[in-house]
N, CA, C and O atoms as a MOPAC input file, in Angstrom:
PM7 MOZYME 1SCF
protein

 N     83.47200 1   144.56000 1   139.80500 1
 C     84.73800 1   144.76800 1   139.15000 1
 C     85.81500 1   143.87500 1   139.76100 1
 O     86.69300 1   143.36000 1   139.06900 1
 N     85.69900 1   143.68100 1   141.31800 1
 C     86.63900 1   142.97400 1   141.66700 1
 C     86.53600 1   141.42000 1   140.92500 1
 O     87.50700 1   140.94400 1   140.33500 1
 N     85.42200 1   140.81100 1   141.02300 1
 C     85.45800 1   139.44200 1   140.47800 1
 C     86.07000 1   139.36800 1   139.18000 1
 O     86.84500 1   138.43400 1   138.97300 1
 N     85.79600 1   140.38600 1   138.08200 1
 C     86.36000 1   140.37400 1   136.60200 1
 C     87.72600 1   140.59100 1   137.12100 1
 O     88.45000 1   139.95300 1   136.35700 1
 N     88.26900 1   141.01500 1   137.79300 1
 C     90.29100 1   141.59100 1   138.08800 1
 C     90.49800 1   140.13600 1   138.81100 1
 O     91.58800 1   139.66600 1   138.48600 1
 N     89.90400 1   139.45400 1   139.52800 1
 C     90.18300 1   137.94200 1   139.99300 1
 C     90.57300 1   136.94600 1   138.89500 1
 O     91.43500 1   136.07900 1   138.74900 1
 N     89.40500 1   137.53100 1   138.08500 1
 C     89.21000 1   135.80600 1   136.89800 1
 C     90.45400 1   136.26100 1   135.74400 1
 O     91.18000 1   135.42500 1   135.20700 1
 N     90.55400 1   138.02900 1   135.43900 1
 C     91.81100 1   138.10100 1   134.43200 1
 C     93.01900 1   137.70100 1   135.50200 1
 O     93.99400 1   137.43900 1   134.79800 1
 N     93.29000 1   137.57700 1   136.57900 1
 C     94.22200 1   137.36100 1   137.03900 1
 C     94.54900 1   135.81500 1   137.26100 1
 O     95.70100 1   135.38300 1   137.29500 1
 N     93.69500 1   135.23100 1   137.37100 1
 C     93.70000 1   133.95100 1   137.28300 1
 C     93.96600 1   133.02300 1   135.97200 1
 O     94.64800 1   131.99900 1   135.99200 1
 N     93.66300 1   133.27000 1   135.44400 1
 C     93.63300 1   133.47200 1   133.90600 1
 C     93.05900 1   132.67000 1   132.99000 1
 O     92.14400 1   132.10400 1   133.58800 1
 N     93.09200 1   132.24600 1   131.68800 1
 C     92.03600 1   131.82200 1   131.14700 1
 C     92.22300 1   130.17500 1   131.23000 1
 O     91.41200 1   129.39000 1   130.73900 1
 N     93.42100 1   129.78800 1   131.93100 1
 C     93.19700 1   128.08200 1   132.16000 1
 C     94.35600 1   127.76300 1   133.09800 1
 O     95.29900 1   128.53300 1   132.91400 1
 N     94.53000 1   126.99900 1   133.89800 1
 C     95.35200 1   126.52600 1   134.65700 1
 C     96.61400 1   126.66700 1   134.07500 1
 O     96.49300 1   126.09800 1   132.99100 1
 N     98.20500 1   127.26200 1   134.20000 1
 C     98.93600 1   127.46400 1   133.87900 1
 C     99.36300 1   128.36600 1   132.84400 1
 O    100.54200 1   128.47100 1   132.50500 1
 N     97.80500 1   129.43600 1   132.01500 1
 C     97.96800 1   129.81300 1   131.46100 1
 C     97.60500 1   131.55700 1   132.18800 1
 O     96.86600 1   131.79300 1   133.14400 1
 N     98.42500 1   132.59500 1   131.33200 1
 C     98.10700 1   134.09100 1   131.56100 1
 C     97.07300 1   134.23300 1   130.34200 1
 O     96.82100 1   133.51900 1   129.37100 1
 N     96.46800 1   135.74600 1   130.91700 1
 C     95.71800 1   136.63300 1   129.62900 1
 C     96.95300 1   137.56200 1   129.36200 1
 O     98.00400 1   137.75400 1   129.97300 1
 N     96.28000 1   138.18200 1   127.93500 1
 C     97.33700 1   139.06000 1   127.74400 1
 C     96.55500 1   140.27400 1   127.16600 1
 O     95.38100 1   140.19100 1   126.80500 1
 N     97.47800 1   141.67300 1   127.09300 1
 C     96.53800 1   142.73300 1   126.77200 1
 C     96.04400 1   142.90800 1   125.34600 1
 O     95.15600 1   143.72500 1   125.10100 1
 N     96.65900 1   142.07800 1   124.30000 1
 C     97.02300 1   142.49300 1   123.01000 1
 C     95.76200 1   141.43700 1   122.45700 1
 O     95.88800 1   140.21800 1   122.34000 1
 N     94.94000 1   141.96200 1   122.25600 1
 C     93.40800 1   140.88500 1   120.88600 1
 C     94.07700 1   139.72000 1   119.80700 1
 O     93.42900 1   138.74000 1   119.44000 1
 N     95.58900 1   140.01800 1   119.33400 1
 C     96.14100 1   138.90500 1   118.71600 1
 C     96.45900 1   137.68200 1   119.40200 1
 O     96.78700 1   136.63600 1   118.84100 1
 N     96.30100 1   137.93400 1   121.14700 1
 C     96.77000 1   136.99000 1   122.03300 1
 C     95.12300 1   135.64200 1   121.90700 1
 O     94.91700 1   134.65300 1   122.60900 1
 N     94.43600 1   136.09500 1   120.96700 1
 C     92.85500 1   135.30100 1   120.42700 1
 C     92.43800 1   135.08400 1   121.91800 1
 O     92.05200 1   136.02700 1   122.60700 1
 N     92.56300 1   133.36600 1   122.55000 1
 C     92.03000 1   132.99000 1   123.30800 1
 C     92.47600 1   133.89500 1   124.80100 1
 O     91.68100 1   134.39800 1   125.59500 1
 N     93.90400 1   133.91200 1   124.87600 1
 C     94.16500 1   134.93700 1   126.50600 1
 C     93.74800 1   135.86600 1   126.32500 1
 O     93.38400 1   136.23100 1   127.44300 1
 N     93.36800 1   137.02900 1   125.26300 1
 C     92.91800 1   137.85500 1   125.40800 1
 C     91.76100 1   138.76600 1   126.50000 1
 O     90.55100 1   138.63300 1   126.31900 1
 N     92.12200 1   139.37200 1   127.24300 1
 C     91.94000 1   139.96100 1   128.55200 1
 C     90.30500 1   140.29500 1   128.42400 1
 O     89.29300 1   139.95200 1   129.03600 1
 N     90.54500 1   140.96300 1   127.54300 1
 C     89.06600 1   141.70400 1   126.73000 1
 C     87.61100 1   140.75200 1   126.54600 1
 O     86.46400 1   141.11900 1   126.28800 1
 N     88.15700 1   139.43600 1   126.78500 1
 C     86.90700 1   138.15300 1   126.52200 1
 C     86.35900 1   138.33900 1   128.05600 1
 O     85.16700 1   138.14700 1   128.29600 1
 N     87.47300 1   138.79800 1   129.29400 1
 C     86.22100 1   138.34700 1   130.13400 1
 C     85.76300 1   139.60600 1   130.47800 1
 O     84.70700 1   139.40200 1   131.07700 1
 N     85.93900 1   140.59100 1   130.43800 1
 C     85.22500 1   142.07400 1   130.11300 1
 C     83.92700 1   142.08600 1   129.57400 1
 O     82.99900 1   142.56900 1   130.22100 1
 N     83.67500 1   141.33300 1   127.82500 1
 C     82.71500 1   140.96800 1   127.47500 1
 C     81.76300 1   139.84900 1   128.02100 1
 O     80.54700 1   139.85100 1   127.82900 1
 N     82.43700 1   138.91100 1   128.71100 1
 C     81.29300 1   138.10100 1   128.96100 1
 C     81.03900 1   138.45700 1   130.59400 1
 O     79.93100 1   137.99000 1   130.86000 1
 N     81.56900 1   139.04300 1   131.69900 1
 C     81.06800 1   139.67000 1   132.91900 1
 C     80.30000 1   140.93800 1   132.94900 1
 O     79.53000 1   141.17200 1   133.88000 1
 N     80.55800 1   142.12900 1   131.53500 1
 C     79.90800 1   143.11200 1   131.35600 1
 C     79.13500 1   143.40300 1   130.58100 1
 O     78.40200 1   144.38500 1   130.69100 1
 N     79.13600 1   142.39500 1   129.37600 1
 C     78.21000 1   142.62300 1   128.01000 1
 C     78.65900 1   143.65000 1   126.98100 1
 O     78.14400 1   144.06700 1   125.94400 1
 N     80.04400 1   143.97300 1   127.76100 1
 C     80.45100 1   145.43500 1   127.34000 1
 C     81.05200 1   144.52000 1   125.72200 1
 O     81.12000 1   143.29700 1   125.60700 1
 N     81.46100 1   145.67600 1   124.51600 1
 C     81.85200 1   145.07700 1   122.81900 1
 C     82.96300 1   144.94900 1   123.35200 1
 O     83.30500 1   145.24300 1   124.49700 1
 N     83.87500 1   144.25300 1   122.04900 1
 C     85.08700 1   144.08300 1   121.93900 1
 C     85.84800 1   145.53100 1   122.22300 1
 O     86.94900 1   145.62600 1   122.76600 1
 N     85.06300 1   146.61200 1   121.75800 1
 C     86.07200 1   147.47200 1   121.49900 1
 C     85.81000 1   148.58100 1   122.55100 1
 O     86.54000 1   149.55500 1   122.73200 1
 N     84.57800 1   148.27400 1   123.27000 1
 C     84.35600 1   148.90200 1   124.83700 1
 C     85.69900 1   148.27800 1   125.76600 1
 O     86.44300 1   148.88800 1   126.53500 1
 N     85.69100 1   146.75600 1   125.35400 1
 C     86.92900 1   146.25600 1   126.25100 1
 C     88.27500 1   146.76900 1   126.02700 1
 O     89.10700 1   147.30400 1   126.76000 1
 N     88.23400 1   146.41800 1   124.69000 1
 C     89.79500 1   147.50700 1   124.46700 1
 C     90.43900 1   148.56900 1   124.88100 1
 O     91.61300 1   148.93700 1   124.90400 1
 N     88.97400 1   149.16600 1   125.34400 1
 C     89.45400 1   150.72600 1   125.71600 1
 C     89.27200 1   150.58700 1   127.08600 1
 O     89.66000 1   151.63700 1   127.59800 1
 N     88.85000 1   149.76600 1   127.99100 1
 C     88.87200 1   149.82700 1   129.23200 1
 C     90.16500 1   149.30100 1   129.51700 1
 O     90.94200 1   150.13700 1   129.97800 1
 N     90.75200 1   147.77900 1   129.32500 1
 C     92.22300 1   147.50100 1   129.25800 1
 C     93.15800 1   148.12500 1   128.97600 1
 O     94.26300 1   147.73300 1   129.35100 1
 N     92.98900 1   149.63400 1   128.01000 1
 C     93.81000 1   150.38300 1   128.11200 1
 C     94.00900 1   151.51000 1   129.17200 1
 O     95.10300 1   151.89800 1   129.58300 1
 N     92.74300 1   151.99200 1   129.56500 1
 C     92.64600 1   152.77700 1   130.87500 1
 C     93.33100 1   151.76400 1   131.83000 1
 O     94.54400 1   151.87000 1   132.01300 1
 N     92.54400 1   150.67800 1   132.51600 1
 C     93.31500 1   149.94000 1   133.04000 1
 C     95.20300 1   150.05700 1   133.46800 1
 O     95.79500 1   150.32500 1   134.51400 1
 N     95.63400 1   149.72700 1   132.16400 1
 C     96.80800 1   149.80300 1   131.98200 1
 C     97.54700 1   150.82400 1   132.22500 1
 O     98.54000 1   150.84200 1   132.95300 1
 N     96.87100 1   152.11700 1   131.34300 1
 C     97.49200 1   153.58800 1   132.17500 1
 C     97.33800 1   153.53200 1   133.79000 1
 O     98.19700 1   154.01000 1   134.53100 1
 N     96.26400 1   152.95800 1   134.22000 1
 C     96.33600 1   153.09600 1   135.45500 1
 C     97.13500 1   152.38000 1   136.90200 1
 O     97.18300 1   152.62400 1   138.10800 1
 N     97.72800 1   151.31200 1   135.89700 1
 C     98.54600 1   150.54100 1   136.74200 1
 C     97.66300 1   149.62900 1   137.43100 1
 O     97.88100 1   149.30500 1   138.59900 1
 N     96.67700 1   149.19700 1   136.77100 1
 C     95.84600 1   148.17300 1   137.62200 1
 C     97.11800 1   146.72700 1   136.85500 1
 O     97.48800 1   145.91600 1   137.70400 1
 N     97.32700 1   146.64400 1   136.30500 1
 C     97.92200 1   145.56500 1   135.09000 1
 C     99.86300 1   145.32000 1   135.92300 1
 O    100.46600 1   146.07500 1   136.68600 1
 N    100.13600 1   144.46300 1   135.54300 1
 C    101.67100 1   144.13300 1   135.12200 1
 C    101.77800 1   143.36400 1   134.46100 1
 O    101.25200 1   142.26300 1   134.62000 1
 N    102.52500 1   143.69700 1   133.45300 1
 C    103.02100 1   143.08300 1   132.68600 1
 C    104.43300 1   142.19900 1   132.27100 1
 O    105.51600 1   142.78300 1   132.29900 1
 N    104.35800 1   140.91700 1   131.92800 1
 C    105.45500 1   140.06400 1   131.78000 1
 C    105.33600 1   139.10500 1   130.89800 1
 O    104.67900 1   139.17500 1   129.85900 1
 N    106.12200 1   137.95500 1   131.37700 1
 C    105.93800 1   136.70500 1   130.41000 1
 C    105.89400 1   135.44800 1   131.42900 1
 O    105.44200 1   135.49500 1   132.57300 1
 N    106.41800 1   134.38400 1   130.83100 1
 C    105.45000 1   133.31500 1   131.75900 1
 C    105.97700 1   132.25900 1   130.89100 1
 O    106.38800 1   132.87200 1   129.90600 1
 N    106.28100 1   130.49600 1   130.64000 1
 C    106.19300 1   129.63800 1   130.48200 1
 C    104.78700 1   129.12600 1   130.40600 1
 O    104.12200 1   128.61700 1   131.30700 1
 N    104.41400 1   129.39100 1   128.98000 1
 C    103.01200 1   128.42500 1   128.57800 1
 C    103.07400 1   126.56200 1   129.15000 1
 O    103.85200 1   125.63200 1   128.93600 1
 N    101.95300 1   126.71100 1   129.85000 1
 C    101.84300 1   124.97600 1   130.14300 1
 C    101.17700 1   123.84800 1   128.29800 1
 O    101.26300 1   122.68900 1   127.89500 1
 N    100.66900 1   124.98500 1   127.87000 1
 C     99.88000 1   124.41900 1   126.88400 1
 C    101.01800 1   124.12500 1   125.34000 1
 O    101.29000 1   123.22100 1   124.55000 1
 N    101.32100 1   125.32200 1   125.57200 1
 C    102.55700 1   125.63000 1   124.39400 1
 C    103.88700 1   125.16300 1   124.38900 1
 O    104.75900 1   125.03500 1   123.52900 1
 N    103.78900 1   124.94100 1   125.62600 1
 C    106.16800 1   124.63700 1   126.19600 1
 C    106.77900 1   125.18600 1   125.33400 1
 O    107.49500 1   124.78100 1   124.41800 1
 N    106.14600 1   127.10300 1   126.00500 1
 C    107.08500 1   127.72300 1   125.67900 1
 C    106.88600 1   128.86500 1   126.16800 1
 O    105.77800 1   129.27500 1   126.51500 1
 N    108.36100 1   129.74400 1   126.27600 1
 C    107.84100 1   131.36900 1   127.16200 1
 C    107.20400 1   132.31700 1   126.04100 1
 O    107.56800 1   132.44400 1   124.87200 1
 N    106.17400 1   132.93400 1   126.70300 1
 C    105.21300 1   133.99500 1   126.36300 1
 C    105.39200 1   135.27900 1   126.59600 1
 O    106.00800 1   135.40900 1   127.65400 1
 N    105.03400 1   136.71900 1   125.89100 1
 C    105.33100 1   137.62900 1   126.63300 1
 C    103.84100 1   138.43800 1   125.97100 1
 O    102.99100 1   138.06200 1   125.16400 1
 N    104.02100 1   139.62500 1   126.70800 1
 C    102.67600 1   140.21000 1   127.50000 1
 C    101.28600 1   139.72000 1   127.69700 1
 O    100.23400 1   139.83800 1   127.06800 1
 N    101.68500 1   139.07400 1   128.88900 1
 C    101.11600 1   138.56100 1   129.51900 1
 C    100.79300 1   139.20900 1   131.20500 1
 O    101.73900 1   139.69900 1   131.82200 1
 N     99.78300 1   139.16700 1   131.66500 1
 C     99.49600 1   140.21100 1   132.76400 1
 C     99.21900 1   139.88300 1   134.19500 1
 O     99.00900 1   138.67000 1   134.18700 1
 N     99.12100 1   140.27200 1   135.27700 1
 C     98.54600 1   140.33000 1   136.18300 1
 C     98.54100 1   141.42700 1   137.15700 1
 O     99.33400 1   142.33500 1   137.40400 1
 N     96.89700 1   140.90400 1   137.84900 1
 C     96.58900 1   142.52100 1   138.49700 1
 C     97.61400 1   142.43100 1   139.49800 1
 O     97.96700 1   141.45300 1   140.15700 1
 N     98.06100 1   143.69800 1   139.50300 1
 C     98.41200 1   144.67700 1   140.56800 1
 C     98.18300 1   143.98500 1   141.73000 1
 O     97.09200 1   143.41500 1   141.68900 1
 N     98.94900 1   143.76700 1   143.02200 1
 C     98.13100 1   143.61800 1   144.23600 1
 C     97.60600 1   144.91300 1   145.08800 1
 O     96.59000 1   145.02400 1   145.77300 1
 N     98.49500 1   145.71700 1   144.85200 1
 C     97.62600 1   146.73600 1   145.45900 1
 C     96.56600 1   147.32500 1   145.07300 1
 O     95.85200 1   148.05100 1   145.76400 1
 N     96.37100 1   146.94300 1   143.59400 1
 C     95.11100 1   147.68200 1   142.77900 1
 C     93.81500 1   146.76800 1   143.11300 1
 O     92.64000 1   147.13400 1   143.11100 1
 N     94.43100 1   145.24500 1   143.45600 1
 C     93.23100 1   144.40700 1   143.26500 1
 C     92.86100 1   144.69700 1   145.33600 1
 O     91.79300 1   144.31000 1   145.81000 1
 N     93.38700 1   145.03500 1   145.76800 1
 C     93.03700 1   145.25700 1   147.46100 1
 C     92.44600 1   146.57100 1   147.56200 1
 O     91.59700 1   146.88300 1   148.39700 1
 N     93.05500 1   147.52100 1   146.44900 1
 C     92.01300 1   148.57900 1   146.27400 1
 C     90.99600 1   148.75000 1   146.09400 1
 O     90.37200 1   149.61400 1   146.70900 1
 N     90.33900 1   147.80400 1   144.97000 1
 C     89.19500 1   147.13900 1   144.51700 1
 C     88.34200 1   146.76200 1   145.26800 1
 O     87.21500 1   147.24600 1   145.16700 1
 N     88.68400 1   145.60600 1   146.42100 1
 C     87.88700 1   144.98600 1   147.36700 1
 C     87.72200 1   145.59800 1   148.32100 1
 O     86.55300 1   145.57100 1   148.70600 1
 N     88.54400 1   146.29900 1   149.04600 1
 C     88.56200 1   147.51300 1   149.74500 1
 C     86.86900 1   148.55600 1   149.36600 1
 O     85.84700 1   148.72900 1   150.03000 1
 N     87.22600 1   148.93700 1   148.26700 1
 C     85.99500 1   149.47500 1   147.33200 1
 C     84.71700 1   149.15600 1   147.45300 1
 O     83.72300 1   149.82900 1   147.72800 1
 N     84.98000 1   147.31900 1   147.05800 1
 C     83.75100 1   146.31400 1   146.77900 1
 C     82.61600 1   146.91000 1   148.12900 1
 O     81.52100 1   147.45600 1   148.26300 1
 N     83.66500 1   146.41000 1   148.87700 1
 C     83.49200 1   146.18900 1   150.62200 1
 C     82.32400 1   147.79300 1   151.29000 1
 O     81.65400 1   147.84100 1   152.32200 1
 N     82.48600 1   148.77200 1   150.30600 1
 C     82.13400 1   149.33200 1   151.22700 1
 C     80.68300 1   150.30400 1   150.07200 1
 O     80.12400 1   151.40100 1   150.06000 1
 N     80.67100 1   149.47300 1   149.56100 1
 C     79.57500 1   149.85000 1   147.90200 1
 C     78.98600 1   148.51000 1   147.55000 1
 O     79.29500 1   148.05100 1   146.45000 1
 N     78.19000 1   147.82700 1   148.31600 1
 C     77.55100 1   146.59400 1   148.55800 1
 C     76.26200 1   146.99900 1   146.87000 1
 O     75.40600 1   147.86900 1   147.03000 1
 N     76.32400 1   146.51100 1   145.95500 1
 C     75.68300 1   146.14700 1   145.04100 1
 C     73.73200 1   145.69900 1   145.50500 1
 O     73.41000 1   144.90600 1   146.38900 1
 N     73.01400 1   146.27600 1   144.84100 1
 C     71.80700 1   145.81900 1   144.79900 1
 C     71.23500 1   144.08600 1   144.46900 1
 O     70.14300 1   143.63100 1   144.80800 1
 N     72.07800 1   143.52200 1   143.89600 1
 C     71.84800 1   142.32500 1   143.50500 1
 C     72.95700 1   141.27100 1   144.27900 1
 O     73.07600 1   140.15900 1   143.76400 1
 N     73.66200 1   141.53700 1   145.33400 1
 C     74.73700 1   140.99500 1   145.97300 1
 C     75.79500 1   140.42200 1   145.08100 1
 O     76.41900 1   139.51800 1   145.63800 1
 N     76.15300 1   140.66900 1   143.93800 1
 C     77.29400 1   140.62300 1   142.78600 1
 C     77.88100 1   141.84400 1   143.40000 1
 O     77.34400 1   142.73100 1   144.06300 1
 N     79.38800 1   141.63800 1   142.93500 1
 C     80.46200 1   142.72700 1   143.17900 1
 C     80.36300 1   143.30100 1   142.10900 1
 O     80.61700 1   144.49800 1   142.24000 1
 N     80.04100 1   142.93600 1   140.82200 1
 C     79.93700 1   143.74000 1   139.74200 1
 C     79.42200 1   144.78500 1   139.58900 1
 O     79.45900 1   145.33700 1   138.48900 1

């Protein structure tokens, strides 16, 4: 889990955020959910929304590098949620040495 909260936080290209909303097409948060978990579109949806209740997320806006122009909801993890996480990772060592 920690690696998927790294890569949405990083986001889907150099200068660019994900965002929570499926109209956001390509930032859409939910793409790397599906391709780190196999989980559907609409398994992701509903985890980004737990997520979100849970305060793993913040939300803002940002100056697109691609677009030259400001964006809004647009996200990034939490730092305390994502140290929570690894914290977590750290002590629930995976069978296959993936954090996932």
């Amino acid at each position: 889990m920690a690696r998927t909260f790294e890569q949405i936080d990083r986001g889907p290209s150099p200068g660019e955020k994900y965002a929570l909303a499926k109209p956001a097409k390509d930032r859409w948060a939910g793409h790397v959910i599906v391709e780190f978990t196999g989980k559907s579109d609409d398994q992701a949806s509903k985890i980004l929304k737990t997520w979100k209740e849970n305060g793993v997320f913040i939300e803002g806006e940002y100056r697109s590098s691609a677009l030259q122009r400001r964006m809004t909801g647009c996200i990034t993890v939490s730092p305390d949620k994502m140290s929570e996480m690894r914290q977590l990772a750290a002590t629930y060592p995976s069978d296959d040495g993936d954090e996932e």
